[in-house]
């Protein structure tokens, strides 16, 4: 059957094929974790090890070209494109400094290995990784008389290397771009208030305070800073 891609462009048309040889995609996930309270329950620490394995990844693929109404267009098909493995560890802690002030910190390290059965790029269809290797989250929260809460959160995300397929209607062929999403740092602030009777609540959040434009994935839009507010009367 003919199909139109999500761009909505008339030139982005082609033919779609079924595939009776596809195997079911399967995912196996394993996680081992430990957490404990220490120093008179003022510190909670945790550590998690994880492993994920995905077999027979089903991917929408450009398999060949056909001339349709005098134009060279792609023929697409869902196929089993390979396997993916992810492993890593998460280490975190929460600290009760005073009755009003709490902090937290966690760090995640992960490695992703993708193996494709179709060799389009020199390093394989999927590239070296599609996920950041290092991530850090930290924050502090201050509570005043159970009525006002102030929180400041910090997030760090490592770079991500990509291989992005590009199909050219002019040449009727597919090429691969090697791209990198740069690492980024985010700061968020949130202030919340509620009346002693809890019949009124209001909050103000400022997100992405300093990094006004960044990309969380290579083909996505730039993520701008934002301000949100909310008020609830009960």
PDB file of C-alpha atoms in Angstrom:
ATOM      1  CA  UNK A   1       0.000   0.000   0.000  1.00  0.00           C
ATOM      2  CA  UNK A   2       1.042   3.628  -0.439  1.00  0.00           C
ATOM      3  CA  UNK A   3       1.671   5.755   2.625  1.00  0.00           C
ATOM      4  CA  UNK A   4       2.508   9.329   3.631  1.00  0.00           C
ATOM      5  CA  UNK A   5       5.144  10.121   6.240  1.00  0.00           C
ATOM      6  CA  UNK A   6       4.333  12.372   9.193  1.00  0.00           C
ATOM      7  CA  UNK A   7       5.926  15.396   7.490  1.00  0.00           C
ATOM      8  CA  UNK A   8       2.750  15.795   5.450  1.00  0.00           C
ATOM      9  CA  UNK A   9       4.751  16.648   2.331  1.00  0.00           C
ATOM     10  CA  UNK A  10       3.400  15.292  -0.931  1.00  0.00           C
ATOM     11  CA  UNK A  11       6.950  14.296  -1.962  1.00  0.00           C
ATOM     12  CA  UNK A  12       7.295  12.125   1.129  1.00  0.00           C
ATOM     13  CA  UNK A  13       5.331   9.236  -0.279  1.00  0.00           C
ATOM     14  CA  UNK A  14       6.268   5.631  -0.813  1.00  0.00           C
ATOM     15  CA  UNK A  15       5.197   2.020  -0.535  1.00  0.00           C
ATOM     16  CA  UNK A  16       4.832  -0.056   2.617  1.00  0.00           C
ATOM     17  CA  UNK A  17       5.461  -3.817   2.732  1.00  0.00           C
ATOM     18  CA  UNK A  18       4.321  -6.430   5.234  1.00  0.00           C
ATOM     19  CA  UNK A  19       6.761  -8.924   6.753  1.00  0.00           C
ATOM     20  CA  UNK A  20       5.715 -12.445   7.748  1.00  0.00           C
ATOM     21  CA  UNK A  21       9.273 -13.297   8.832  1.00  0.00           C
ATOM     22  CA  UNK A  22       9.356 -10.877  11.776  1.00  0.00           C
ATOM     23  CA  UNK A  23       9.994 -12.392  15.198  1.00  0.00           C
ATOM     24  CA  UNK A  24       8.368 -11.011  18.328  1.00  0.00           C
ATOM     25  CA  UNK A  25      10.378  -8.305  20.073  1.00  0.00           C
ATOM     26  CA  UNK A  26      11.285  -9.373  23.629  1.00  0.00           C
ATOM     27  CA  UNK A  27      12.680  -7.452  26.592  1.00  0.00           C
ATOM     28  CA  UNK A  28      14.325  -8.979  29.691  1.00  0.00           C
ATOM     29  CA  UNK A  29      14.993  -6.668  32.638  1.00  0.00           C
ATOM     30  CA  UNK A  30      16.844  -7.435  35.865  1.00  0.00           C
ATOM     31  CA  UNK A  31      17.417  -5.146  38.836  1.00  0.00           C
ATOM     32  CA  UNK A  32      19.112  -5.650  42.198  1.00  0.00           C
ATOM     33  CA  UNK A  33      18.889  -2.912  44.792  1.00  0.00           C
ATOM     34  CA  UNK A  34      19.616  -2.141  48.424  1.00  0.00           C
ATOM     35  CA  UNK A  35      18.665   0.794  50.638  1.00  0.00           C
ATOM     36  CA  UNK A  36      19.091   1.555  54.328  1.00  0.00           C
ATOM     37  CA  UNK A  37      18.650   4.284  56.943  1.00  0.00           C
ATOM     38  CA  UNK A  38      21.696   5.344  58.960  1.00  0.00           C
ATOM     39  CA  UNK A  39      22.768   8.036  61.435  1.00  0.00           C
ATOM     40  CA  UNK A  40      19.528   7.867  63.442  1.00  0.00           C
ATOM     41  CA  UNK A  41      17.412   7.773  60.266  1.00  0.00           C
ATOM     42  CA  UNK A  42      18.831  11.083  59.063  1.00  0.00           C
ATOM     43  CA  UNK A  43      20.441   9.585  55.951  1.00  0.00           C
ATOM     44  CA  UNK A  44      18.869   7.144  53.500  1.00  0.00           C
ATOM     45  CA  UNK A  45      21.258   5.562  51.046  1.00  0.00           C
ATOM     46  CA  UNK A  46      20.476   3.324  48.092  1.00  0.00           C
ATOM     47  CA  UNK A  47      22.253   1.478  45.310  1.00  0.00           C
ATOM     48  CA  UNK A  48      20.661  -0.238  42.300  1.00  0.00           C
ATOM     49  CA  UNK A  49      22.245  -2.404  39.616  1.00  0.00           C
ATOM     50  CA  UNK A  50      20.244  -2.923  36.412  1.00  0.00           C
ATOM     51  CA  UNK A  51      20.490  -4.870  33.167  1.00  0.00           C
ATOM     52  CA  UNK A  52      18.113  -4.749  30.190  1.00  0.00           C
ATOM     53  CA  UNK A  53      18.282  -6.889  27.074  1.00  0.00           C
ATOM     54  CA  UNK A  54      16.073  -6.371  24.020  1.00  0.00           C
ATOM     55  CA  UNK A  55      16.062  -8.972  21.219  1.00  0.00           C
ATOM     56  CA  UNK A  56      14.586  -8.787  17.736  1.00  0.00           C
ATOM     57  CA  UNK A  57      14.039  -5.028  17.783  1.00  0.00           C
ATOM     58  CA  UNK A  58      11.254  -4.166  15.337  1.00  0.00           C
ATOM     59  CA  UNK A  59      12.146  -1.087  13.315  1.00  0.00           C
ATOM     60  CA  UNK A  60      10.540   0.859  10.489  1.00  0.00           C
ATOM     61  CA  UNK A  61      13.151   0.542   7.714  1.00  0.00           C
ATOM     62  CA  UNK A  62      13.834   1.825   4.226  1.00  0.00           C
ATOM     63  CA  UNK A  63      14.582  -1.405   2.309  1.00  0.00           C
ATOM     64  CA  UNK A  64      14.709  -0.256  -1.328  1.00  0.00           C
ATOM     65  CA  UNK A  65      13.344   2.272  -3.835  1.00  0.00           C
ATOM     66  CA  UNK A  66      10.633   2.109  -6.487  1.00  0.00           C
ATOM     67  CA  UNK A  67       9.624   4.475  -9.267  1.00  0.00           C
ATOM     68  CA  UNK A  68       6.032   5.560  -8.590  1.00  0.00           C
ATOM     69  CA  UNK A  69       4.360   7.985 -11.033  1.00  0.00           C
ATOM     70  CA  UNK A  70       7.763   8.889 -12.440  1.00  0.00           C
ATOM     71  CA  UNK A  71       9.316   9.642  -9.041  1.00  0.00           C
ATOM     72  CA  UNK A  72      11.856   7.556  -7.111  1.00  0.00           C
ATOM     73  CA  UNK A  73      10.263   6.845  -3.723  1.00  0.00           C
ATOM     74  CA  UNK A  74      11.180   4.665  -0.727  1.00  0.00           C
ATOM     75  CA  UNK A  75       9.822   1.232   0.041  1.00  0.00           C
ATOM     76  CA  UNK A  76       9.418   0.807   3.808  1.00  0.00           C
ATOM     77  CA  UNK A  77       9.044  -2.334   5.925  1.00  0.00           C
ATOM     78  CA  UNK A  78       8.949  -3.372   9.580  1.00  0.00           C
ATOM     79  CA  UNK A  79      11.892  -5.713  10.184  1.00  0.00           C
ATOM     80  CA  UNK A  80      13.906  -7.233  13.020  1.00  0.00           C
ATOM     81  CA  UNK A  81      16.879  -4.876  13.029  1.00  0.00           C
ATOM     82  CA  UNK A  82      19.034  -6.192  15.879  1.00  0.00           C
ATOM     83  CA  UNK A  83      19.443  -6.215  19.642  1.00  0.00           C
ATOM     84  CA  UNK A  84      20.173  -3.742  22.414  1.00  0.00           C
ATOM     85  CA  UNK A  85      21.718  -4.144  25.862  1.00  0.00           C
ATOM     86  CA  UNK A  86      21.852  -1.624  28.689  1.00  0.00           C
ATOM     87  CA  UNK A  87      23.590  -2.050  32.037  1.00  0.00           C
ATOM     88  CA  UNK A  88      24.453   0.316  34.823  1.00  0.00           C
ATOM     89  CA  UNK A  89      24.255   1.380  38.431  1.00  0.00           C
ATOM     90  CA  UNK A  90      22.418   4.098  40.352  1.00  0.00           C
ATOM     91  CA  UNK A  91      23.748   5.446  43.647  1.00  0.00           C
ATOM     92  CA  UNK A  92      21.796   7.914  45.738  1.00  0.00           C
ATOM     93  CA  UNK A  93      21.289   9.444  49.161  1.00  0.00           C
ATOM     94  CA  UNK A  94      18.745  11.587  50.963  1.00  0.00           C
ATOM     95  CA  UNK A  95      19.857  13.682  53.939  1.00  0.00           C
ATOM     96  CA  UNK A  96      17.695  15.269  56.624  1.00  0.00           C
ATOM     97  CA  UNK A  97      19.740  18.311  57.683  1.00  0.00           C
ATOM     98  CA  UNK A  98      17.099  19.797  59.992  1.00  0.00           C
ATOM     99  CA  UNK A  99      13.370  19.389  60.441  1.00  0.00           C
ATOM    100  CA  UNK A 100      12.909  22.017  57.720  1.00  0.00           C
ATOM    101  CA  UNK A 101      15.749  21.231  55.289  1.00  0.00           C
ATOM    102  CA  UNK A 102      16.269  18.047  53.266  1.00  0.00           C
ATOM    103  CA  UNK A 103      18.651  17.341  50.394  1.00  0.00           C
ATOM    104  CA  UNK A 104      19.156  14.544  47.893  1.00  0.00           C
ATOM    105  CA  UNK A 105      21.782  13.432  45.398  1.00  0.00           C
ATOM    106  CA  UNK A 106      21.830  10.541  42.935  1.00  0.00           C
ATOM    107  CA  UNK A 107      24.173   9.480  40.168  1.00  0.00           C
ATOM    108  CA  UNK A 108      23.486   7.039  37.336  1.00  0.00           C
ATOM    109  CA  UNK A 109      26.051   5.379  35.105  1.00  0.00           C
ATOM    110  CA  UNK A 110      24.898   3.283  32.158  1.00  0.00           C
ATOM    111  CA  UNK A 111      26.353   1.664  29.072  1.00  0.00           C
ATOM    112  CA  UNK A 112      24.254   0.910  26.001  1.00  0.00           C
ATOM    113  CA  UNK A 113      25.354  -1.518  23.289  1.00  0.00           C
ATOM    114  CA  UNK A 114      23.349  -1.801  20.081  1.00  0.00           C
ATOM    115  CA  UNK A 115      24.005  -4.399  17.410  1.00  0.00           C
ATOM    116  CA  UNK A 116      22.284  -4.120  14.055  1.00  0.00           C
ATOM    117  CA  UNK A 117      21.848  -6.848  11.479  1.00  0.00           C
ATOM    118  CA  UNK A 118      21.868  -4.314   8.635  1.00  0.00           C
ATOM    119  CA  UNK A 119      25.152  -2.565   7.919  1.00  0.00           C
ATOM    120  CA  UNK A 120      24.373   0.941   6.719  1.00  0.00           C
ATOM    121  CA  UNK A 121      26.926   2.865   8.747  1.00  0.00           C
ATOM    122  CA  UNK A 122      30.516   1.691   9.359  1.00  0.00           C
ATOM    123  CA  UNK A 123      29.826   1.030  13.042  1.00  0.00           C
ATOM    124  CA  UNK A 124      26.453  -0.622  12.487  1.00  0.00           C
ATOM    125  CA  UNK A 125      22.926   0.690  12.083  1.00  0.00           C
ATOM    126  CA  UNK A 126      22.473   1.921  15.653  1.00  0.00           C
ATOM    127  CA  UNK A 127      25.864   3.476  16.422  1.00  0.00           C
ATOM    128  CA  UNK A 128      27.719   3.388  19.701  1.00  0.00           C
ATOM    129  CA  UNK A 129      24.955   4.537  22.004  1.00  0.00           C
ATOM    130  CA  UNK A 130      21.551   6.168  22.099  1.00  0.00           C
ATOM    131  CA  UNK A 131      21.582   7.125  25.794  1.00  0.00           C
ATOM    132  CA  UNK A 132      23.696   9.358  28.056  1.00  0.00           C
ATOM    133  CA  UNK A 133      26.415   7.516  29.972  1.00  0.00           C
ATOM    134  CA  UNK A 134      26.291   9.778  33.044  1.00  0.00           C
ATOM    135  CA  UNK A 135      23.366  11.513  34.760  1.00  0.00           C
ATOM    136  CA  UNK A 136      23.250  13.457  38.034  1.00  0.00           C
ATOM    137  CA  UNK A 137      20.274  14.794  39.995  1.00  0.00           C
ATOM    138  CA  UNK A 138      20.501  16.855  43.171  1.00  0.00           C
ATOM    139  CA  UNK A 139      18.252  19.124  45.152  1.00  0.00           C
ATOM    140  CA  UNK A 140      17.407  20.875  48.380  1.00  0.00           C
ATOM    141  CA  UNK A 141      13.999  21.525  49.937  1.00  0.00           C
ATOM    142  CA  UNK A 142      13.119  24.010  52.668  1.00  0.00           C
ATOM    143  CA  UNK A 143       9.788  23.891  54.537  1.00  0.00           C
ATOM    144  CA  UNK A 144       8.567  26.779  56.705  1.00  0.00           C
ATOM    145  CA  UNK A 145       5.800  26.087  59.248  1.00  0.00           C
ATOM    146  CA  UNK A 146       4.139  23.518  56.945  1.00  0.00           C
ATOM    147  CA  UNK A 147       2.865  26.437  54.837  1.00  0.00           C
ATOM    148  CA  UNK A 148       5.716  27.368  52.487  1.00  0.00           C
ATOM    149  CA  UNK A 149       7.998  25.026  50.545  1.00  0.00           C
ATOM    150  CA  UNK A 150      10.999  26.124  48.506  1.00  0.00           C
ATOM    151  CA  UNK A 151      12.892  23.606  46.381  1.00  0.00           C
ATOM    152  CA  UNK A 152      15.913  23.959  44.094  1.00  0.00           C
ATOM    153  CA  UNK A 153      16.795  21.058  41.774  1.00  0.00           C
ATOM    154  CA  UNK A 154      19.842  20.452  39.584  1.00  0.00           C
ATOM    155  CA  UNK A 155      20.146  17.998  36.671  1.00  0.00           C
ATOM    156  CA  UNK A 156      23.121  17.017  34.537  1.00  0.00           C
ATOM    157  CA  UNK A 157      22.823  14.853  31.404  1.00  0.00           C
ATOM    158  CA  UNK A 158      25.877  13.620  29.504  1.00  0.00           C
ATOM    159  CA  UNK A 159      26.347  13.806  25.730  1.00  0.00           C
ATOM    160  CA  UNK A 160      24.662  11.299  23.420  1.00  0.00           C
ATOM    161  CA  UNK A 161      26.088  10.068  20.113  1.00  0.00           C
ATOM    162  CA  UNK A 162      23.638   9.289  17.323  1.00  0.00           C
ATOM    163  CA  UNK A 163      23.435   7.835  13.856  1.00  0.00           C
ATOM    164  CA  UNK A 164      20.541   9.405  11.981  1.00  0.00           C
ATOM    165  CA  UNK A 165      19.371   7.960   8.623  1.00  0.00           C
ATOM    166  CA  UNK A 166      18.623  10.515   5.911  1.00  0.00           C
ATOM    167  CA  UNK A 167      16.716   9.539   2.761  1.00  0.00           C
ATOM    168  CA  UNK A 168      17.190  11.686  -0.334  1.00  0.00           C
ATOM    169  CA  UNK A 169      14.332  11.866  -2.826  1.00  0.00           C
ATOM    170  CA  UNK A 170      16.728  13.380  -5.352  1.00  0.00           C
ATOM    171  CA  UNK A 171      19.141  10.418  -5.395  1.00  0.00           C
ATOM    172  CA  UNK A 172      16.786   7.708  -4.114  1.00  0.00           C
ATOM    173  CA  UNK A 173      19.320   6.574  -1.517  1.00  0.00           C
ATOM    174  CA  UNK A 174      19.849   6.609   2.233  1.00  0.00           C
ATOM    175  CA  UNK A 175      22.866   8.064   4.011  1.00  0.00           C
ATOM    176  CA  UNK A 176      23.778   8.305   7.683  1.00  0.00           C
ATOM    177  CA  UNK A 177      24.688  11.429   9.640  1.00  0.00           C
ATOM    178  CA  UNK A 178      26.883  11.097  12.726  1.00  0.00           C
ATOM    179  CA  UNK A 179      25.616  13.588  15.295  1.00  0.00           C
ATOM    180  CA  UNK A 180      26.082  14.417  18.965  1.00  0.00           C
ATOM    181  CA  UNK A 181      23.692  15.872  21.498  1.00  0.00           C
ATOM    182  CA  UNK A 182      25.798  18.093  23.760  1.00  0.00           C
ATOM    183  CA  UNK A 183      25.729  17.610  27.562  1.00  0.00           C
ATOM    184  CA  UNK A 184      23.562  20.060  29.468  1.00  0.00           C
ATOM    185  CA  UNK A 185      22.884  21.357  32.984  1.00  0.00           C
ATOM    186  CA  UNK A 186      19.446  22.368  34.247  1.00  0.00           C
ATOM    187  CA  UNK A 187      18.324  24.294  37.329  1.00  0.00           C
ATOM    188  CA  UNK A 188      14.690  24.360  38.482  1.00  0.00           C
ATOM    189  CA  UNK A 189      13.090  26.370  41.307  1.00  0.00           C
ATOM    190  CA  UNK A 190       9.665  25.770  42.795  1.00  0.00           C
ATOM    191  CA  UNK A 191       7.817  27.714  45.512  1.00  0.00           C
ATOM    192  CA  UNK A 192       4.591  26.352  47.021  1.00  0.00           C
ATOM    193  CA  UNK A 193       2.214  27.790  49.605  1.00  0.00           C
ATOM    194  CA  UNK A 194      -0.860  26.479  51.403  1.00  0.00           C
ATOM    195  CA  UNK A 195      -3.023  28.036  54.101  1.00  0.00           C
ATOM    196  CA  UNK A 196      -3.007  26.522  57.608  1.00  0.00           C
ATOM    197  CA  UNK A 197      -6.470  25.077  56.940  1.00  0.00           C
ATOM    198  CA  UNK A 198      -5.227  23.652  53.618  1.00  0.00           C
ATOM    199  CA  UNK A 199      -8.184  25.188  51.792  1.00  0.00           C
ATOM    200  CA  UNK A 200      -5.985  27.122  49.351  1.00  0.00           C
ATOM    201  CA  UNK A 201      -2.793  26.112  47.517  1.00  0.00           C
ATOM    202  CA  UNK A 202      -0.583  28.038  45.115  1.00  0.00           C
ATOM    203  CA  UNK A 203       2.733  27.278  43.437  1.00  0.00           C
ATOM    204  CA  UNK A 204       5.213  28.943  41.115  1.00  0.00           C
ATOM    205  CA  UNK A 205       7.814  26.970  39.148  1.00  0.00           C
ATOM    206  CA  UNK A 206      10.753  28.218  37.085  1.00  0.00           C
ATOM    207  CA  UNK A 207      12.293  25.538  34.893  1.00  0.00           C
ATOM    208  CA  UNK A 208      15.534  25.511  32.929  1.00  0.00           C
ATOM    209  CA  UNK A 209      16.675  28.634  34.722  1.00  0.00           C
ATOM    210  CA  UNK A 210      20.050  29.262  33.023  1.00  0.00           C
ATOM    211  CA  UNK A 211      20.268  26.997  29.977  1.00  0.00           C
ATOM    212  CA  UNK A 212      17.703  28.801  27.855  1.00  0.00           C
ATOM    213  CA  UNK A 213      18.041  26.502  24.822  1.00  0.00           C
ATOM    214  CA  UNK A 214      19.182  22.900  24.711  1.00  0.00           C
ATOM    215  CA  UNK A 215      18.203  19.711  22.906  1.00  0.00           C
ATOM    216  CA  UNK A 216      17.283  16.564  24.777  1.00  0.00           C
ATOM    217  CA  UNK A 217      17.458  14.505  21.567  1.00  0.00           C
ATOM    218  CA  UNK A 218      19.156  15.291  18.306  1.00  0.00           C
ATOM    219  CA  UNK A 219      16.111  15.749  16.067  1.00  0.00           C
ATOM    220  CA  UNK A 220      13.945  17.353  18.728  1.00  0.00           C
ATOM    221  CA  UNK A 221      13.202  21.027  19.248  1.00  0.00           C
ATOM    222  CA  UNK A 222      15.256  23.207  21.537  1.00  0.00           C
ATOM    223  CA  UNK A 223      13.966  23.140  25.104  1.00  0.00           C
ATOM    224  CA  UNK A 224      13.468  26.694  26.333  1.00  0.00           C
ATOM    225  CA  UNK A 225      13.098  27.905  29.889  1.00  0.00           C
ATOM    226  CA  UNK A 226       9.558  27.992  31.267  1.00  0.00           C
ATOM    227  CA  UNK A 227       7.495  29.443  34.096  1.00  0.00           C
ATOM    228  CA  UNK A 228       4.359  27.776  35.445  1.00  0.00           C
ATOM    229  CA  UNK A 229       1.917  28.688  38.194  1.00  0.00           C
ATOM    230  CA  UNK A 230      -1.058  26.985  39.775  1.00  0.00           C
ATOM    231  CA  UNK A 231      -3.699  27.919  42.321  1.00  0.00           C
ATOM    232  CA  UNK A 232      -6.274  25.581  43.902  1.00  0.00           C
ATOM    233  CA  UNK A 233      -9.207  26.522  46.118  1.00  0.00           C
ATOM    234  CA  UNK A 234     -10.733  23.627  48.044  1.00  0.00           C
TER     235      UNK A 234
END
